[in-house]
Amino acid sequence: MAIFHKKSKDREHPEQLTPWERFQRDSAENHRAAQKSHHSWSGKRLRIGDKLPKLKSQRRRLLFKRVLILMGCFLLGAGVAGYFISPLSHVQTVTVHGNDQLSATQVKTATKINPGVALWSVIGHDQRTTKRAEHTQPQIGKVTTKLVGLNGVRVTVKEIRIAGYLSTGQHYRRILENGLILKETYSQPGGGSPIYANFKSGRRLATMIAQYAKLPSAVKHNISEIKFSPNKANPERVHLYMNDGNEVYATISTFASKMTYYPGIAAKMKAKGVINLEVGAYSYPFKNQNN
């Protein structure tokens, strides 16, 4: 019996098993592995099954949200389309601000902003409106628009003021303070702005206009005529005729800075005469005038 027990124990090692014993052992191991896999898969299937109601609920909520979004987009689109068709989307009133030398009608004509035009073509398109207005009316420097109420538009313009009238023989042409000489001619100059005479050089005239634009309004309105009158001592000399009866000699390049002294000097003069601002600043009555 002791010998038989030793032999059975030795057969527990793989190399000592008979083919039949090895087959039985492998079959038992495969059966245990299959049962283990079946239990594991069954457990997973049960856990996924537990989640199915939640997934269905999430899908229903997602579908409901999509329907709401589509309905919202449709209503928004319908509202936008209805707005553009309705009178609310068109300009009803136009008010003009900032204009001085130009009338409100001139501004409306130049900008083409009138009752009846679409609001969406006006609001937010100031740069395009400015270019269009400049082409029609060069005195318009900048245009800004603002929506007032539901369909009112406020148009604010920045004008380029008139610097005077250039004498061209028998006619006059307007000059703007930015140096632009307008094409339209007049038989008589307009009031309130000086006449520019004897200017042969465009560069000299442009410099003179730039200097004039720097003057205070009171001094500007007192100038009747600016005549280019150079001599050997001063090739930039200009001769001014003032509305108050005085005359002024000045230099183009220092014209703006020197003319600021004019009101004070003129106030101290006992009689009408000449104020010389070429070198320094002094005056003398007409009877002592020596050009």
PDB file of C-alpha atoms in Angstrom:
ATOM      1  CA  MET A   1       0.000   0.000   0.000  1.00  0.00           C
ATOM      2  CA  ALA A   2       2.853   2.397   0.709  1.00  0.00           C
ATOM      3  CA  ILE A   3       4.296   1.799  -2.731  1.00  0.00           C
ATOM      4  CA  PHE A   4       0.918   2.449  -4.491  1.00  0.00           C
ATOM      5  CA  HIS A   5       0.455   5.790  -2.619  1.00  0.00           C
ATOM      6  CA  LYS A   6       3.866   7.005  -3.715  1.00  0.00           C
ATOM      7  CA  LYS A   7       3.141   6.229  -7.354  1.00  0.00           C
ATOM      8  CA  SER A   8      -0.198   8.104  -7.255  1.00  0.00           C
ATOM      9  CA  LYS A   9       1.473  11.138  -5.730  1.00  0.00           C
ATOM     10  CA  ASP A  10       4.182  11.094  -8.364  1.00  0.00           C
ATOM     11  CA  ARG A  11       1.527  11.199 -11.119  1.00  0.00           C
ATOM     12  CA  GLU A  12       0.373  14.603  -9.968  1.00  0.00           C
ATOM     13  CA  HIS A  13       3.287  16.107 -11.939  1.00  0.00           C
ATOM     14  CA  PRO A  14       2.455  16.771 -15.616  1.00  0.00           C
ATOM     15  CA  GLU A  15       5.321  14.727 -16.944  1.00  0.00           C
ATOM     16  CA  GLN A  16       4.041  11.699 -15.032  1.00  0.00           C
ATOM     17  CA  LEU A  17       0.355  11.934 -16.122  1.00  0.00           C
ATOM     18  CA  THR A  18      -1.028   9.551 -18.629  1.00  0.00           C
ATOM     19  CA  PRO A  19      -2.649  10.969 -21.766  1.00  0.00           C
ATOM     20  CA  TRP A  20      -6.093  10.202 -20.394  1.00  0.00           C
ATOM     21  CA  GLU A  21      -5.362  11.922 -17.080  1.00  0.00           C
ATOM     22  CA  ARG A  22      -3.939  14.988 -18.891  1.00  0.00           C
ATOM     23  CA  PHE A  23      -7.092  15.172 -21.064  1.00  0.00           C
ATOM     24  CA  GLN A  24      -9.346  15.062 -18.025  1.00  0.00           C
ATOM     25  CA  ARG A  25      -7.318  17.772 -16.298  1.00  0.00           C
ATOM     26  CA  ASP A  26      -7.428  20.120 -19.351  1.00  0.00           C
ATOM     27  CA  SER A  27     -11.160  19.558 -19.778  1.00  0.00           C
ATOM     28  CA  ALA A  28     -11.789  20.474 -16.152  1.00  0.00           C
ATOM     29  CA  GLU A  29      -9.711  23.662 -16.461  1.00  0.00           C
ATOM     30  CA  ASN A  30     -11.497  24.693 -19.686  1.00  0.00           C
ATOM     31  CA  HIS A  31     -14.858  24.127 -18.054  1.00  0.00           C
ATOM     32  CA  ARG A  32     -13.941  26.298 -15.067  1.00  0.00           C
ATOM     33  CA  ALA A  33     -12.668  29.089 -17.393  1.00  0.00           C
ATOM     34  CA  ALA A  34     -15.866  28.969 -19.459  1.00  0.00           C
ATOM     35  CA  GLN A  35     -18.034  29.208 -16.365  1.00  0.00           C
ATOM     36  CA  LYS A  36     -15.986  32.162 -15.081  1.00  0.00           C
ATOM     37  CA  SER A  37     -16.282  34.018 -18.418  1.00  0.00           C
ATOM     38  CA  HIS A  38     -20.044  33.339 -18.532  1.00  0.00           C
ATOM     39  CA  HIS A  39     -20.568  34.768 -15.063  1.00  0.00           C
ATOM     40  CA  SER A  40     -18.450  37.830 -15.886  1.00  0.00           C
ATOM     41  CA  TRP A  41     -20.381  38.532 -19.142  1.00  0.00           C
ATOM     42  CA  SER A  42     -23.700  38.028 -17.385  1.00  0.00           C
ATOM     43  CA  GLY A  43     -22.714  40.556 -14.755  1.00  0.00           C
ATOM     44  CA  LYS A  44     -21.736  43.155 -17.350  1.00  0.00           C
ATOM     45  CA  ARG A  45     -24.933  42.591 -19.285  1.00  0.00           C
ATOM     46  CA  LEU A  46     -26.911  43.172 -16.164  1.00  0.00           C
ATOM     47  CA  ARG A  47     -25.034  46.375 -15.365  1.00  0.00           C
ATOM     48  CA  ILE A  48     -25.580  47.773 -18.899  1.00  0.00           C
ATOM     49  CA  GLY A  49     -29.202  46.843 -18.608  1.00  0.00           C
ATOM     50  CA  ASP A  50     -29.406  48.905 -15.479  1.00  0.00           C
ATOM     51  CA  LYS A  51     -28.198  51.963 -17.431  1.00  0.00           C
ATOM     52  CA  LEU A  52     -30.631  51.650 -20.344  1.00  0.00           C
ATOM     53  CA  PRO A  53     -33.449  53.683 -18.703  1.00  0.00           C
ATOM     54  CA  LYS A  54     -31.015  56.544 -18.004  1.00  0.00           C
ATOM     55  CA  LEU A  55     -29.775  56.524 -21.613  1.00  0.00           C
ATOM     56  CA  LYS A  56     -33.325  56.652 -22.917  1.00  0.00           C
ATOM     57  CA  SER A  57     -34.125  59.572 -20.630  1.00  0.00           C
ATOM     58  CA  GLN A  58     -31.013  61.474 -21.789  1.00  0.00           C
ATOM     59  CA  ARG A  59     -31.910  60.870 -25.421  1.00  0.00           C
ATOM     60  CA  ARG A  60     -35.421  62.194 -24.865  1.00  0.00           C
ATOM     61  CA  ARG A  61     -34.063  65.354 -23.202  1.00  0.00           C
ATOM     62  CA  LEU A  62     -31.548  65.881 -26.017  1.00  0.00           C
ATOM     63  CA  LEU A  63     -34.264  65.455 -28.637  1.00  0.00           C
ATOM     64  CA  PHE A  64     -36.475  67.946 -26.772  1.00  0.00           C
ATOM     65  CA  LYS A  65     -33.642  70.510 -26.646  1.00  0.00           C
ATOM     66  CA  ARG A  66     -33.032  70.122 -30.378  1.00  0.00           C
ATOM     67  CA  VAL A  67     -36.703  70.671 -31.118  1.00  0.00           C
ATOM     68  CA  LEU A  68     -36.696  73.811 -28.970  1.00  0.00           C
ATOM     69  CA  ILE A  69     -33.582  75.138 -30.730  1.00  0.00           C
ATOM     70  CA  LEU A  70     -35.101  74.532 -34.150  1.00  0.00           C
ATOM     71  CA  MET A  71     -38.330  76.232 -33.124  1.00  0.00           C
ATOM     72  CA  GLY A  72     -36.366  79.180 -31.712  1.00  0.00           C
ATOM     73  CA  CYS A  73     -34.349  79.554 -34.924  1.00  0.00           C
ATOM     74  CA  PHE A  74     -37.517  79.424 -36.984  1.00  0.00           C
ATOM     75  CA  LEU A  75     -39.265  82.063 -34.853  1.00  0.00           C
ATOM     76  CA  LEU A  76     -36.170  84.269 -34.877  1.00  0.00           C
ATOM     77  CA  GLY A  77     -35.861  83.999 -38.642  1.00  0.00           C
ATOM     78  CA  ALA A  78     -39.541  84.768 -39.073  1.00  0.00           C
ATOM     79  CA  GLY A  79     -39.208  87.778 -36.758  1.00  0.00           C
ATOM     80  CA  VAL A  80     -36.170  89.129 -38.609  1.00  0.00           C
ATOM     81  CA  ALA A  81     -37.857  88.673 -41.967  1.00  0.00           C
ATOM     82  CA  GLY A  82     -40.979  90.381 -40.685  1.00  0.00           C
ATOM     83  CA  TYR A  83     -38.928  93.290 -39.342  1.00  0.00           C
ATOM     84  CA  PHE A  84     -37.195  93.918 -42.670  1.00  0.00           C
ATOM     85  CA  ILE A  85     -40.534  93.870 -44.463  1.00  0.00           C
ATOM     86  CA  SER A  86     -42.261  96.167 -41.979  1.00  0.00           C
ATOM     87  CA  PRO A  87     -41.983 100.005 -41.964  1.00  0.00           C
ATOM     88  CA  LEU A  88     -39.997  99.792 -38.716  1.00  0.00           C
ATOM     89  CA  SER A  89     -36.906  98.820 -40.711  1.00  0.00           C
ATOM     90  CA  HIS A  90     -36.971 102.040 -42.744  1.00  0.00           C
ATOM     91  CA  VAL A  91     -35.913 105.537 -41.759  1.00  0.00           C
ATOM     92  CA  GLN A  92     -38.832 107.667 -40.655  1.00  0.00           C
ATOM     93  CA  THR A  93     -37.127 110.861 -39.444  1.00  0.00           C
ATOM     94  CA  VAL A  94     -33.743 112.466 -40.173  1.00  0.00           C
ATOM     95  CA  THR A  95     -32.167 115.248 -38.104  1.00  0.00           C
ATOM     96  CA  VAL A  96     -28.912 116.985 -39.063  1.00  0.00           C
ATOM     97  CA  HIS A  97     -26.399 118.346 -36.548  1.00  0.00           C
ATOM     98  CA  GLY A  98     -22.993 120.019 -36.817  1.00  0.00           C
ATOM     99  CA  ASN A  99     -23.712 121.851 -40.058  1.00  0.00           C
ATOM    100  CA  ASP A 100     -22.927 125.568 -40.256  1.00  0.00           C
ATOM    101  CA  GLN A 101     -22.283 126.655 -43.827  1.00  0.00           C
ATOM    102  CA  LEU A 102     -24.237 123.764 -45.306  1.00  0.00           C
ATOM    103  CA  SER A 103     -27.994 123.431 -45.021  1.00  0.00           C
ATOM    104  CA  ALA A 104     -29.724 120.329 -43.694  1.00  0.00           C
ATOM    105  CA  THR A 105     -31.102 119.684 -47.186  1.00  0.00           C
ATOM    106  CA  GLN A 106     -27.591 119.764 -48.669  1.00  0.00           C
ATOM    107  CA  VAL A 107     -26.398 117.272 -46.064  1.00  0.00           C
ATOM    108  CA  LYS A 108     -29.327 114.911 -46.670  1.00  0.00           C
ATOM    109  CA  THR A 109     -28.813 115.098 -50.420  1.00  0.00           C
ATOM    110  CA  ALA A 110     -25.078 114.421 -50.147  1.00  0.00           C
ATOM    111  CA  THR A 111     -25.438 111.532 -47.694  1.00  0.00           C
ATOM    112  CA  LYS A 112     -28.583 110.158 -49.385  1.00  0.00           C
ATOM    113  CA  ILE A 113     -30.115 109.620 -45.967  1.00  0.00           C
ATOM    114  CA  ASN A 114     -33.790 110.432 -46.310  1.00  0.00           C
ATOM    115  CA  PRO A 115     -37.046 108.998 -44.933  1.00  0.00           C
ATOM    116  CA  GLY A 116     -37.818 105.690 -46.578  1.00  0.00           C
ATOM    117  CA  VAL A 117     -34.293 104.277 -46.931  1.00  0.00           C
ATOM    118  CA  ALA A 118     -33.473 101.037 -45.138  1.00  0.00           C
ATOM    119  CA  LEU A 119     -32.016 101.461 -41.656  1.00  0.00           C
ATOM    120  CA  TRP A 120     -29.581  98.597 -42.167  1.00  0.00           C
ATOM    121  CA  SER A 121     -28.013 100.495 -45.098  1.00  0.00           C
ATOM    122  CA  VAL A 122     -27.357 103.555 -42.895  1.00  0.00           C
ATOM    123  CA  ILE A 123     -26.483 102.543 -39.344  1.00  0.00           C
ATOM    124  CA  GLY A 124     -22.973 101.111 -39.086  1.00  0.00           C
ATOM    125  CA  HIS A 125     -21.881 102.369 -42.512  1.00  0.00           C
ATOM    126  CA  ASP A 126     -20.483 105.800 -41.606  1.00  0.00           C
ATOM    127  CA  GLN A 127     -17.275 105.361 -43.590  1.00  0.00           C
ATOM    128  CA  ARG A 128     -19.155 104.493 -46.763  1.00  0.00           C
ATOM    129  CA  THR A 129     -21.623 107.350 -46.179  1.00  0.00           C
ATOM    130  CA  THR A 130     -18.742 109.814 -45.674  1.00  0.00           C
ATOM    131  CA  LYS A 131     -17.117 108.837 -48.971  1.00  0.00           C
ATOM    132  CA  ARG A 132     -20.415 109.173 -50.803  1.00  0.00           C
ATOM    133  CA  ALA A 133     -21.081 112.590 -49.229  1.00  0.00           C
ATOM    134  CA  GLU A 134     -17.559 113.891 -49.985  1.00  0.00           C
ATOM    135  CA  HIS A 135     -18.011 113.035 -53.647  1.00  0.00           C
ATOM    136  CA  THR A 136     -21.218 115.093 -53.846  1.00  0.00           C
ATOM    137  CA  GLN A 137     -20.356 117.842 -51.357  1.00  0.00           C
ATOM    138  CA  PRO A 138     -16.585 118.376 -50.765  1.00  0.00           C
ATOM    139  CA  GLN A 139     -17.280 120.587 -47.756  1.00  0.00           C
ATOM    140  CA  ILE A 140     -18.343 117.506 -45.789  1.00  0.00           C
ATOM    141  CA  GLY A 141     -15.321 116.103 -43.981  1.00  0.00           C
ATOM    142  CA  LYS A 142     -16.908 113.359 -41.890  1.00  0.00           C
ATOM    143  CA  VAL A 143     -20.350 111.866 -41.298  1.00  0.00           C
ATOM    144  CA  THR A 144     -21.525 109.922 -38.261  1.00  0.00           C
ATOM    145  CA  THR A 145     -24.979 108.420 -37.797  1.00  0.00           C
ATOM    146  CA  LYS A 146     -26.897 107.330 -34.709  1.00  0.00           C
ATOM    147  CA  LEU A 147     -30.168 105.478 -34.311  1.00  0.00           C
ATOM    148  CA  VAL A 148     -32.759 107.524 -32.437  1.00  0.00           C
ATOM    149  CA  GLY A 149     -35.730 105.578 -31.140  1.00  0.00           C
ATOM    150  CA  LEU A 150     -36.941 102.755 -33.375  1.00  0.00           C
ATOM    151  CA  ASN A 151     -36.406 104.272 -36.806  1.00  0.00           C
ATOM    152  CA  GLY A 152     -35.060 107.810 -36.473  1.00  0.00           C
ATOM    153  CA  VAL A 153     -31.532 108.757 -37.603  1.00  0.00           C
ATOM    154  CA  ARG A 154     -29.358 111.577 -36.326  1.00  0.00           C
ATOM    155  CA  VAL A 155     -26.757 112.685 -38.880  1.00  0.00           C
ATOM    156  CA  THR A 156     -23.777 114.622 -37.515  1.00  0.00           C
ATOM    157  CA  VAL A 157     -21.409 116.256 -40.005  1.00  0.00           C
ATOM    158  CA  LYS A 158     -17.992 117.823 -39.634  1.00  0.00           C
ATOM    159  CA  GLU A 159     -17.657 120.583 -42.172  1.00  0.00           C
ATOM    160  CA  ILE A 160     -14.520 121.724 -43.933  1.00  0.00           C
ATOM    161  CA  ARG A 161     -14.858 125.477 -43.764  1.00  0.00           C
ATOM    162  CA  ILE A 162     -14.331 127.862 -46.668  1.00  0.00           C
ATOM    163  CA  ALA A 163     -10.928 129.573 -46.522  1.00  0.00           C
ATOM    164  CA  GLY A 164     -11.839 132.132 -49.179  1.00  0.00           C
ATOM    165  CA  TYR A 165     -12.142 132.735 -52.923  1.00  0.00           C
ATOM    166  CA  LEU A 166      -9.310 132.475 -55.403  1.00  0.00           C
ATOM    167  CA  SER A 167      -9.298 135.254 -57.979  1.00  0.00           C
ATOM    168  CA  THR A 168      -8.853 133.795 -61.475  1.00  0.00           C
ATOM    169  CA  GLY A 169      -9.213 136.734 -63.831  1.00  0.00           C
ATOM    170  CA  GLN A 170     -12.908 137.561 -64.096  1.00  0.00           C
ATOM    171  CA  HIS A 171     -14.100 134.678 -61.908  1.00  0.00           C
ATOM    172  CA  TYR A 172     -13.682 133.329 -58.409  1.00  0.00           C
ATOM    173  CA  ARG A 173     -13.372 129.798 -57.111  1.00  0.00           C
ATOM    174  CA  ARG A 174     -13.979 128.668 -53.570  1.00  0.00           C
ATOM    175  CA  ILE A 175     -11.044 127.371 -51.530  1.00  0.00           C
ATOM    176  CA  LEU A 176     -11.543 125.044 -48.559  1.00  0.00           C
ATOM    177  CA  GLU A 177      -9.355 125.073 -45.469  1.00  0.00           C
ATOM    178  CA  ASN A 178      -7.899 121.695 -46.430  1.00  0.00           C
ATOM    179  CA  GLY A 179      -6.437 123.357 -49.562  1.00  0.00           C
ATOM    180  CA  LEU A 180      -8.965 121.989 -52.038  1.00  0.00           C
ATOM    181  CA  ILE A 181      -9.942 124.453 -54.770  1.00  0.00           C
ATOM    182  CA  LEU A 182     -13.455 123.702 -55.956  1.00  0.00           C
ATOM    183  CA  LYS A 183     -14.207 123.643 -59.687  1.00  0.00           C
ATOM    184  CA  GLU A 184     -17.337 125.765 -59.612  1.00  0.00           C
ATOM    185  CA  THR A 185     -16.772 129.415 -60.570  1.00  0.00           C
ATOM    186  CA  TYR A 186     -18.584 132.557 -59.421  1.00  0.00           C
ATOM    187  CA  SER A 187     -18.825 136.037 -60.940  1.00  0.00           C
ATOM    188  CA  GLN A 188     -18.691 137.559 -57.440  1.00  0.00           C
ATOM    189  CA  PRO A 189     -17.033 136.230 -54.256  1.00  0.00           C
ATOM    190  CA  GLY A 190     -19.173 135.327 -51.303  1.00  0.00           C
ATOM    191  CA  GLY A 191     -19.202 137.397 -48.154  1.00  0.00           C
ATOM    192  CA  GLY A 192     -17.415 136.538 -44.927  1.00  0.00           C
ATOM    193  CA  SER A 193     -14.320 135.003 -46.568  1.00  0.00           C
ATOM    194  CA  PRO A 194     -11.191 136.683 -47.988  1.00  0.00           C
ATOM    195  CA  ILE A 195     -10.118 136.913 -51.623  1.00  0.00           C
ATOM    196  CA  TYR A 196      -6.745 135.418 -52.585  1.00  0.00           C
ATOM    197  CA  ALA A 197      -5.048 137.331 -55.389  1.00  0.00           C
ATOM    198  CA  ASN A 198      -1.772 137.148 -57.359  1.00  0.00           C
ATOM    199  CA  PHE A 199      -0.925 133.625 -56.176  1.00  0.00           C
ATOM    200  CA  LYS A 200       0.883 131.921 -59.051  1.00  0.00           C
ATOM    201  CA  SER A 201       2.304 128.961 -57.129  1.00  0.00           C
ATOM    202  CA  GLY A 202       0.092 126.209 -55.812  1.00  0.00           C
ATOM    203  CA  ARG A 203       2.600 125.531 -53.031  1.00  0.00           C
ATOM    204  CA  ARG A 204       2.546 129.158 -51.848  1.00  0.00           C
ATOM    205  CA  LEU A 205      -1.239 129.205 -51.910  1.00  0.00           C
ATOM    206  CA  ALA A 206      -1.503 125.921 -49.997  1.00  0.00           C
ATOM    207  CA  THR A 207       0.863 127.219 -47.311  1.00  0.00           C
ATOM    208  CA  MET A 208      -1.090 130.463 -47.067  1.00  0.00           C
ATOM    209  CA  ILE A 209      -4.391 128.610 -46.665  1.00  0.00           C
ATOM    210  CA  ALA A 210      -2.924 126.356 -43.974  1.00  0.00           C
ATOM    211  CA  GLN A 211      -1.731 129.427 -42.077  1.00  0.00           C
ATOM    212  CA  TYR A 212      -5.106 131.133 -42.452  1.00  0.00           C
ATOM    213  CA  ALA A 213      -6.921 128.068 -41.087  1.00  0.00           C
ATOM    214  CA  LYS A 214      -5.048 128.431 -37.776  1.00  0.00           C
ATOM    215  CA  LEU A 215      -6.374 131.930 -37.075  1.00  0.00           C
ATOM    216  CA  PRO A 216      -9.111 132.680 -34.522  1.00  0.00           C
ATOM    217  CA  SER A 217     -12.533 133.179 -36.098  1.00  0.00           C
ATOM    218  CA  ALA A 218     -12.626 136.895 -35.183  1.00  0.00           C
ATOM    219  CA  VAL A 219      -9.390 137.549 -37.070  1.00  0.00           C
ATOM    220  CA  LYS A 220     -10.496 135.447 -40.052  1.00  0.00           C
ATOM    221  CA  HIS A 221     -13.700 137.408 -40.470  1.00  0.00           C
ATOM    222  CA  ASN A 222     -11.794 140.706 -40.395  1.00  0.00           C
ATOM    223  CA  ILE A 223      -9.687 139.860 -43.467  1.00  0.00           C
ATOM    224  CA  SER A 224     -11.090 141.107 -46.776  1.00  0.00           C
ATOM    225  CA  GLU A 225      -8.269 140.264 -49.182  1.00  0.00           C
ATOM    226  CA  ILE A 226      -4.898 138.490 -49.102  1.00  0.00           C
ATOM    227  CA  LYS A 227      -2.639 139.553 -51.962  1.00  0.00           C
ATOM    228  CA  PHE A 228       0.673 137.854 -52.682  1.00  0.00           C
ATOM    229  CA  SER A 229       3.118 140.786 -52.872  1.00  0.00           C
ATOM    230  CA  PRO A 230       6.761 139.612 -52.730  1.00  0.00           C
ATOM    231  CA  ASN A 231       9.765 141.960 -52.917  1.00  0.00           C
ATOM    232  CA  LYS A 232      13.543 141.546 -52.861  1.00  0.00           C
ATOM    233  CA  ALA A 233      13.674 141.673 -49.083  1.00  0.00           C
ATOM    234  CA  ASN A 234      10.821 139.228 -48.527  1.00  0.00           C
ATOM    235  CA  PRO A 235       9.856 136.707 -51.231  1.00  0.00           C
ATOM    236  CA  GLU A 236       6.987 135.490 -48.999  1.00  0.00           C
ATOM    237  CA  ARG A 237       5.395 138.865 -48.349  1.00  0.00           C
ATOM    238  CA  VAL A 238       1.606 139.176 -48.401  1.00  0.00           C
ATOM    239  CA  HIS A 239      -0.459 142.345 -48.312  1.00  0.00           C
ATOM    240  CA  LEU A 240      -3.771 142.174 -46.430  1.00  0.00           C
ATOM    241  CA  TYR A 241      -6.779 144.477 -46.634  1.00  0.00           C
ATOM    242  CA  MET A 242      -8.812 144.364 -43.448  1.00  0.00           C
ATOM    243  CA  ASN A 243     -12.526 144.963 -43.055  1.00  0.00           C
ATOM    244  CA  ASP A 244     -11.845 147.509 -40.300  1.00  0.00           C
ATOM    245  CA  GLY A 245      -9.917 149.751 -42.720  1.00  0.00           C
ATOM    246  CA  ASN A 246      -6.339 148.789 -41.802  1.00  0.00           C
ATOM    247  CA  GLU A 247      -3.755 147.093 -43.989  1.00  0.00           C
ATOM    248  CA  VAL A 248      -1.226 144.478 -42.952  1.00  0.00           C
ATOM    249  CA  TYR A 249       2.104 143.293 -44.325  1.00  0.00           C
ATOM    250  CA  ALA A 250       3.138 139.832 -43.201  1.00  0.00           C
ATOM    251  CA  THR A 251       5.190 136.768 -44.153  1.00  0.00           C
ATOM    252  CA  ILE A 252       3.447 133.546 -45.237  1.00  0.00           C
ATOM    253  CA  SER A 253       5.503 131.152 -43.122  1.00  0.00           C
ATOM    254  CA  THR A 254       4.923 133.156 -39.891  1.00  0.00           C
ATOM    255  CA  PHE A 255       1.482 134.506 -40.782  1.00  0.00           C
ATOM    256  CA  ALA A 256      -0.609 132.614 -38.189  1.00  0.00           C
ATOM    257  CA  SER A 257       1.655 133.314 -35.222  1.00  0.00           C
ATOM    258  CA  LYS A 258       2.110 137.010 -36.079  1.00  0.00           C
ATOM    259  CA  MET A 259      -1.540 137.733 -36.830  1.00  0.00           C
ATOM    260  CA  THR A 260      -2.493 136.818 -33.273  1.00  0.00           C
ATOM    261  CA  TYR A 261      -1.022 140.222 -32.301  1.00  0.00           C
ATOM    262  CA  TYR A 262      -3.264 142.100 -34.710  1.00  0.00           C
ATOM    263  CA  PRO A 263      -6.287 142.752 -32.422  1.00  0.00           C
ATOM    264  CA  GLY A 264      -4.088 144.213 -29.679  1.00  0.00           C
ATOM    265  CA  ILE A 265      -2.095 146.403 -32.059  1.00  0.00           C
ATOM    266  CA  ALA A 266      -5.186 147.637 -33.910  1.00  0.00           C
ATOM    267  CA  ALA A 267      -6.895 148.543 -30.629  1.00  0.00           C
ATOM    268  CA  LYS A 268      -4.017 150.886 -29.709  1.00  0.00           C
ATOM    269  CA  MET A 269      -3.947 152.701 -33.073  1.00  0.00           C
ATOM    270  CA  LYS A 270      -5.366 156.226 -32.986  1.00  0.00           C
ATOM    271  CA  ALA A 271      -6.007 156.242 -36.753  1.00  0.00           C
ATOM    272  CA  LYS A 272      -6.317 153.727 -39.519  1.00  0.00           C
ATOM    273  CA  GLY A 273      -3.036 152.717 -41.003  1.00  0.00           C
ATOM    274  CA  VAL A 274      -0.569 149.946 -41.726  1.00  0.00           C
ATOM    275  CA  ILE A 275       0.529 147.165 -39.394  1.00  0.00           C
ATOM    276  CA  ASN A 276       3.793 145.528 -40.369  1.00  0.00           C
ATOM    277  CA  LEU A 277       4.310 141.997 -39.071  1.00  0.00           C
ATOM    278  CA  GLU A 278       7.192 140.962 -41.327  1.00  0.00           C
ATOM    279  CA  VAL A 279       9.943 141.611 -38.791  1.00  0.00           C
ATOM    280  CA  GLY A 280       8.697 142.361 -35.325  1.00  0.00           C
ATOM    281  CA  ALA A 281       5.321 144.106 -35.084  1.00  0.00           C
ATOM    282  CA  TYR A 282       4.701 147.826 -35.477  1.00  0.00           C
ATOM    283  CA  SER A 283       2.184 150.198 -37.020  1.00  0.00           C
ATOM    284  CA  TYR A 284       1.939 153.634 -38.566  1.00  0.00           C
ATOM    285  CA  PRO A 285      -0.872 155.744 -40.001  1.00  0.00           C
ATOM    286  CA  PHE A 286      -1.509 155.880 -43.736  1.00  0.00           C
ATOM    287  CA  LYS A 287      -0.036 159.374 -44.161  1.00  0.00           C
ATOM    288  CA  ASN A 288       3.362 158.018 -43.101  1.00  0.00           C
ATOM    289  CA  GLN A 289       3.060 154.856 -45.189  1.00  0.00           C
ATOM    290  CA  ASN A 290       6.291 154.088 -47.023  1.00  0.00           C
ATOM    291  CA  ASN A 291       6.260 150.892 -49.056  1.00  0.00           C
TER     292      ASN A 291
END
